[in-house]
Amino acid sequence: MGCVGLISVLLVGKCDYNCKANLVQTARAFGASELAFVGKEDKKLRRYVSELNATWGGAFSVVFIKDYMTFINSKASYKKVYLTRYGTQINKSIYML
């Protein structure tokens, strides 16, 4: 039995379309059910996710949010892992999530 639906990925920071598409593929590969981006909606990315679901199955979703803390707090029962490419940040690791 898998862990489907128990993993949500949050991207804080800027990244281009190709980076976002790669994140979608990686999150799906690791069994995530959604990928949340802080910022405005990207319709091209939403279409891409829809096409992936149609081709490969699944119900992966992409959401666009305004505030990462609201998203983190809404996942209170989830375990949280903070990954970064460039060192600490996200407001100094919001006190270890």
N, CA and C of each residue as an Amber inpcrd file, in Angstrom:
protein
   291
   0.8440000  -1.1770000   0.0000000   0.0000000   0.0000000   0.0000000
   0.8860000   1.2350000   0.0000000   0.6300000   2.1840000  -0.8820000
   1.4690000   3.3720000  -1.0070000   1.0200000   4.5200000  -0.1360000
   1.7600000   5.5990000  -0.2350000   1.4830000   6.8030000   0.5400000
   0.8320000   7.8640000  -0.3250000   0.0020000   7.4760000  -1.2630000
  -0.5960000   8.4100000  -2.1930000  -1.4210000   9.4450000  -1.4320000
  -1.2180000  10.7000000  -1.7630000  -1.9880000  11.7670000  -1.1580000
  -1.4090000  12.3160000   0.1230000  -0.3200000  11.7610000   0.6130000
   0.2370000  12.2120000   1.8720000   1.4030000  13.1660000   1.7130000
   1.7820000  13.4530000   0.4880000   2.9240000  14.3370000   0.2440000
   2.4630000  15.5600000  -0.5450000   2.7280000  16.7260000   0.0070000
   2.4980000  17.9900000  -0.6870000   3.8410000  18.6970000  -0.7640000
   4.1380000  19.2630000  -1.9070000   5.4010000  19.9670000  -2.1110000
   5.0980000  21.4490000  -2.2530000   5.9000000  22.2780000  -1.5840000
   5.7440000  23.7260000  -1.6350000   7.0080000  24.3410000  -2.2000000
   6.8530000  25.1610000  -3.2310000   7.9840000  25.8960000  -3.7940000
   7.8850000  27.3430000  -3.3450000   8.8990000  27.8060000  -2.6470000
   8.9890000  29.2000000  -2.2370000  10.1380000  29.8020000  -3.0260000
   9.8870000  30.8350000  -3.7640000  10.9230000  31.4580000  -4.5790000
  10.5510000  31.4360000  -6.0380000  11.3850000  32.0520000  -6.8160000
  11.1090000  32.1800000  -8.2410000  11.8030000  31.0810000  -9.0170000
  11.1160000  30.6470000 -10.0590000  11.7500000  29.7110000 -10.9790000
  11.0000000  29.7600000 -12.2950000  11.6940000  29.4490000 -13.3800000
  11.0840000  29.5420000 -14.7050000  10.2000000  28.3240000 -14.9870000
   9.5380000  28.3490000 -16.1280000   8.6120000  27.2840000 -16.4950000
   9.2830000  25.9140000 -16.5140000  10.4660000  25.8100000 -17.1030000
  11.1490000  24.5110000 -17.1850000  11.4620000  23.9620000 -15.8030000
  11.8850000  24.8180000 -14.9110000  12.1520000  24.3930000 -13.5340000
  10.8680000  23.8840000 -12.8790000   9.7700000  24.6170000 -13.0700000
   8.4820000  24.2030000 -12.4940000   8.0410000  22.8540000 -13.0600000
   8.1920000  22.6740000 -14.3840000   7.8090000  21.4110000 -15.0190000
   8.6430000  20.2560000 -14.4620000   9.9300000  20.4830000 -14.2510000
  10.7870000  19.4490000 -13.6620000  10.3720000  19.1410000 -12.2280000
   9.9930000  20.1590000 -11.4750000   9.5150000  19.9380000 -10.1070000
   8.2380000  19.1100000 -10.0970000   7.3450000  19.3860000 -11.0370000
   6.1140000  18.6080000 -11.1530000   6.4530000  17.1380000 -11.3860000
   7.3290000  16.8640000 -12.3320000   7.6940000  15.4770000 -12.6410000
   8.3550000  14.7900000 -11.4520000   9.2370000  15.5000000 -10.7660000
   9.9290000  14.9190000  -9.6170000   8.9660000  14.6550000  -8.4720000
   8.1020000  15.6200000  -8.1920000   7.1200000  15.4420000  -7.1150000
   6.2100000  14.2500000  -7.4060000   5.7380000  14.1350000  -8.6390000
   4.9040000  12.9760000  -9.0270000   5.6650000  11.6700000  -8.8420000
   6.9260000  11.6710000  -9.2640000   7.7390000  10.4470000  -9.1680000
   7.9170000   9.9910000  -7.7240000   7.9570000  10.9380000  -6.7920000
   8.1130000  10.5940000  -5.3840000   6.7780000  10.4040000  -4.6720000
   5.6880000  10.4100000  -5.4260000   4.3850000  10.0880000  -4.8550000
   3.6090000  11.2550000  -4.2780000   4.0140000  12.4760000  -4.5770000
   3.2770000  13.6350000  -4.0700000   1.9290000  13.7380000  -4.7720000
   0.9730000  14.3400000  -4.0920000  -0.3460000  14.5300000  -4.6820000
  -0.5430000  15.9530000  -5.1810000   0.3070000  16.8860000  -4.7000000
   0.1730000  18.2670000  -5.1520000   1.4890000  19.0090000  -5.0260000
   1.5720000  20.0660000  -5.8180000   2.7150000  20.9720000  -5.7790000
   2.1450000  22.3770000  -5.6810000   2.5270000  23.0990000  -4.6430000
   2.0230000  24.4580000  -4.4180000   3.1250000  25.4610000  -4.7240000
   2.7550000  26.5020000  -5.4440000   3.6760000  27.5760000  -5.7940000
   3.1920000  28.8640000  -5.1440000   4.1030000  29.6230000  -4.5710000
   3.7670000  30.9480000  -4.0770000   3.8420000  31.8930000  -5.2670000
   2.7330000  32.5110000  -5.6030000   2.7220000  33.4360000  -6.7330000
   1.4640000  33.3090000  -7.5610000   1.4760000  34.0070000  -8.6850000
   0.2800000  34.0090000  -9.5260000   0.1840000  32.7500000 -10.3740000
  -1.0290000  32.4730000 -10.8000000  -1.3220000  31.2500000 -11.5450000
  -0.5820000  31.2030000 -12.8780000  -0.1250000  30.0140000 -13.2180000
   0.5480000  29.7500000 -14.4860000  -0.3370000  28.7620000 -15.2520000
  -1.1190000  29.2790000 -16.1870000  -2.0690000  28.4370000 -16.9270000
  -1.3660000  27.3890000 -17.7800000  -0.2060000  27.7260000 -18.3070000
   0.5600000  26.7710000 -19.1120000   0.9680000  25.5770000 -18.2510000
   1.3990000  25.8330000 -17.0350000   1.7840000  24.7480000 -16.1270000
   0.5640000  23.9160000 -15.7280000  -0.5510000  24.5650000 -15.4900000
  -1.7800000  23.8470000 -15.1350000  -2.1830000  22.9010000 -16.2760000
  -2.0680000  23.3740000 -17.5390000  -2.3570000  22.5180000 -18.7050000
  -1.3940000  21.3400000 -18.7650000  -0.1080000  21.6170000 -18.4950000
   0.9040000  20.5640000 -18.5160000   0.5600000  19.4620000 -17.5100000
   0.1690000  19.8490000 -16.3130000  -0.1860000  18.8750000 -15.2740000
  -1.4130000  18.0760000 -15.7070000  -2.3830000  18.7400000 -16.3050000
  -3.5730000  18.0560000 -16.7970000  -3.2100000  17.0230000 -17.8620000
  -2.3060000  17.3960000 -18.7670000  -1.8550000  16.4650000 -19.8060000
  -1.0940000  15.2810000 -19.2090000  -0.2550000  15.5390000 -18.2010000
   0.4600000  14.4420000 -17.5330000  -0.5210000  13.4600000 -16.9060000
  -1.5230000  13.9950000 -16.2070000  -2.5230000  13.1270000 -15.5780000
  -3.2820000  12.3070000 -16.6060000  -3.6310000  12.9360000 -17.7420000
  -4.3620000  12.2240000 -18.7970000  -3.5030000  11.1240000 -19.4150000
  -2.2200000  11.3900000 -19.5800000  -1.3210000  10.4330000 -20.2250000
  -0.8940000   9.3080000 -19.2850000  -0.5090000   9.6590000 -18.0540000
   0.0910000   8.7020000 -17.1360000  -0.8070000   8.3080000 -15.9780000
  -1.9710000   8.9160000 -15.8880000  -2.8870000   8.6010000 -14.7960000
  -2.5750000   9.4070000 -13.5460000  -3.4380000   9.2770000 -12.5920000
  -3.2460000   9.9710000 -11.3340000  -4.0700000  11.2430000 -11.2600000
  -4.0310000  11.8500000 -10.0960000  -4.8100000  13.0700000  -9.8520000
  -3.9080000  14.1440000  -9.2710000  -2.6800000  14.2120000  -9.7410000
  -1.7360000  15.2170000  -9.2620000  -2.2920000  16.6030000  -9.5580000
  -2.0990000  17.5310000  -8.6330000  -2.5990000  18.8900000  -8.8660000
  -1.5240000  19.9170000  -8.5600000  -1.7190000  21.0690000  -9.1470000
  -0.8290000  22.1980000  -8.8990000  -1.7110000  23.3230000  -8.3650000
  -1.2640000  23.9540000  -7.2810000  -2.0220000  25.0540000  -6.6850000
  -1.1180000  26.2740000  -6.5830000  -1.7360000  27.4250000  -6.6740000
  -1.0010000  28.6770000  -6.5840000  -1.5250000  29.4310000  -5.3760000
  -0.6260000  29.7840000  -4.4670000  -1.0250000  30.3820000  -3.2040000
  -0.3520000  31.7380000  -3.0230000  -0.8700000  32.5240000  -2.0870000
  -0.3130000  33.8490000  -1.8320000   0.6560000  33.8440000  -0.6610000
   0.4470000  32.9510000   0.2990000   1.2100000  32.9900000   1.5390000
   1.6690000  31.5820000   1.9300000   2.9680000  31.3700000   1.9750000
   3.4640000  30.0230000   2.2780000   3.1680000  29.5950000   3.7090000
   3.1030000  30.5310000   4.6530000   2.8300000  30.1540000   6.0500000
   1.4120000  29.6040000   6.2070000   0.4580000  30.1750000   5.5030000
  -0.9120000  29.6570000   5.5490000  -0.9380000  28.2270000   5.0340000
  -0.2080000  27.9810000   3.9420000  -0.1410000  26.6290000   3.3840000
   0.4940000  25.6760000   4.3830000   1.6110000  26.0560000   4.9710000
   2.3040000  25.1950000   5.9360000   1.4060000  24.9030000   7.1330000
   0.7450000  25.9210000   7.6420000  -0.1400000  25.7280000   8.7960000
  -1.3460000  24.8640000   8.4570000  -1.7960000  24.8900000   7.2010000
  -2.9380000  24.0660000   6.8060000  -2.5700000  22.5840000   6.7460000
  -1.3040000  22.3010000   6.7410000  -0.8180000  20.9170000   6.7040000
  -0.2540000  20.5290000   8.0740000  -0.9090000  20.9490000   9.1320000
  -0.4010000  20.7750000  10.4960000  -0.0980000  19.3140000  10.8360000
  -0.8910000  18.3880000  10.3280000  -0.6730000  16.9770000  10.6610000
   0.4230000  16.3270000   9.8180000   0.9230000  17.0260000   8.8270000
   1.9640000  16.4980000   7.9520000   3.3370000  16.6330000   8.6080000
   4.2220000  15.7440000   8.2710000   5.6350000  15.9280000   8.6160000
   6.1910000  16.9030000   7.5920000   7.1000000  17.7530000   8.0060000
   7.6280000  18.7680000   7.1080000   9.1360000  18.6150000   6.9560000
   9.5920000  18.7560000   5.7320000  11.0080000  18.6870000   5.4230000
  11.3380000  19.9240000   4.6080000  12.3830000  20.6110000   4.9820000
  12.7810000  21.8210000   4.2690000  14.0340000  21.5300000   3.4520000
  13.9330000  21.6790000   2.1410000  15.0650000  21.4730000   1.2430000
  15.3850000  22.7950000   0.5690000  16.6630000  23.0770000   0.3950000
  17.0540000  24.3110000  -0.2500000  18.2520000  24.0740000  -1.1500000
  18.3410000  24.8540000  -2.2030000  19.4800000  24.7370000  -3.1100000
  20.6360000  25.6140000  -2.6750000  20.3590000  26.6820000  -1.9560000
  21.3910000  27.6840000  -1.6960000  21.6920000  27.9360000  -0.2240000
  21.2440000  27.1400000   0.6820000  21.4990000  27.3780000   2.0970000
  20.2250000  27.7300000   2.8340000  20.3210000  28.0360000   4.0530000
  19.1560000  28.2980000   4.9210000  18.2820000  29.4020000   4.3670000
  17.4300000  30.0060000   4.7190000  16.5870000  31.1110000   4.3050000
  15.1900000  30.8110000   4.7840000  14.1840000  30.8580000   3.8960000
  12.7740000  30.7560000   4.2750000  12.6260000  31.2850000   5.6950000
  13.0270000  32.5290000   5.7760000  13.0290000  33.2760000   7.0440000
  13.7420000  32.5030000   8.1490000  14.9520000  32.0750000   7.7910000
  15.8440000  31.3380000   8.6980000  15.2170000  30.0320000   9.1870000
  14.5590000  29.3480000   8.2700000  13.9750000  28.0140000   8.4620000
  12.7720000  27.9880000   9.3990000  12.0190000  29.0830000   9.3960000
  10.8280000  29.2570000  10.2480000  10.7910000  28.2950000  11.4320000
  11.7840000  28.5000000  12.1560000  12.0810000  27.7200000  13.3570000
  11.7790000  26.2350000  13.2030000  12.4910000  25.6670000  12.2830000
  12.5160000  24.2190000  12.0290000  11.1500000  23.6100000  11.7340000
  10.2890000  24.4040000  11.1080000   8.9760000  23.9360000  10.6610000
   8.2790000  23.1990000  11.7810000
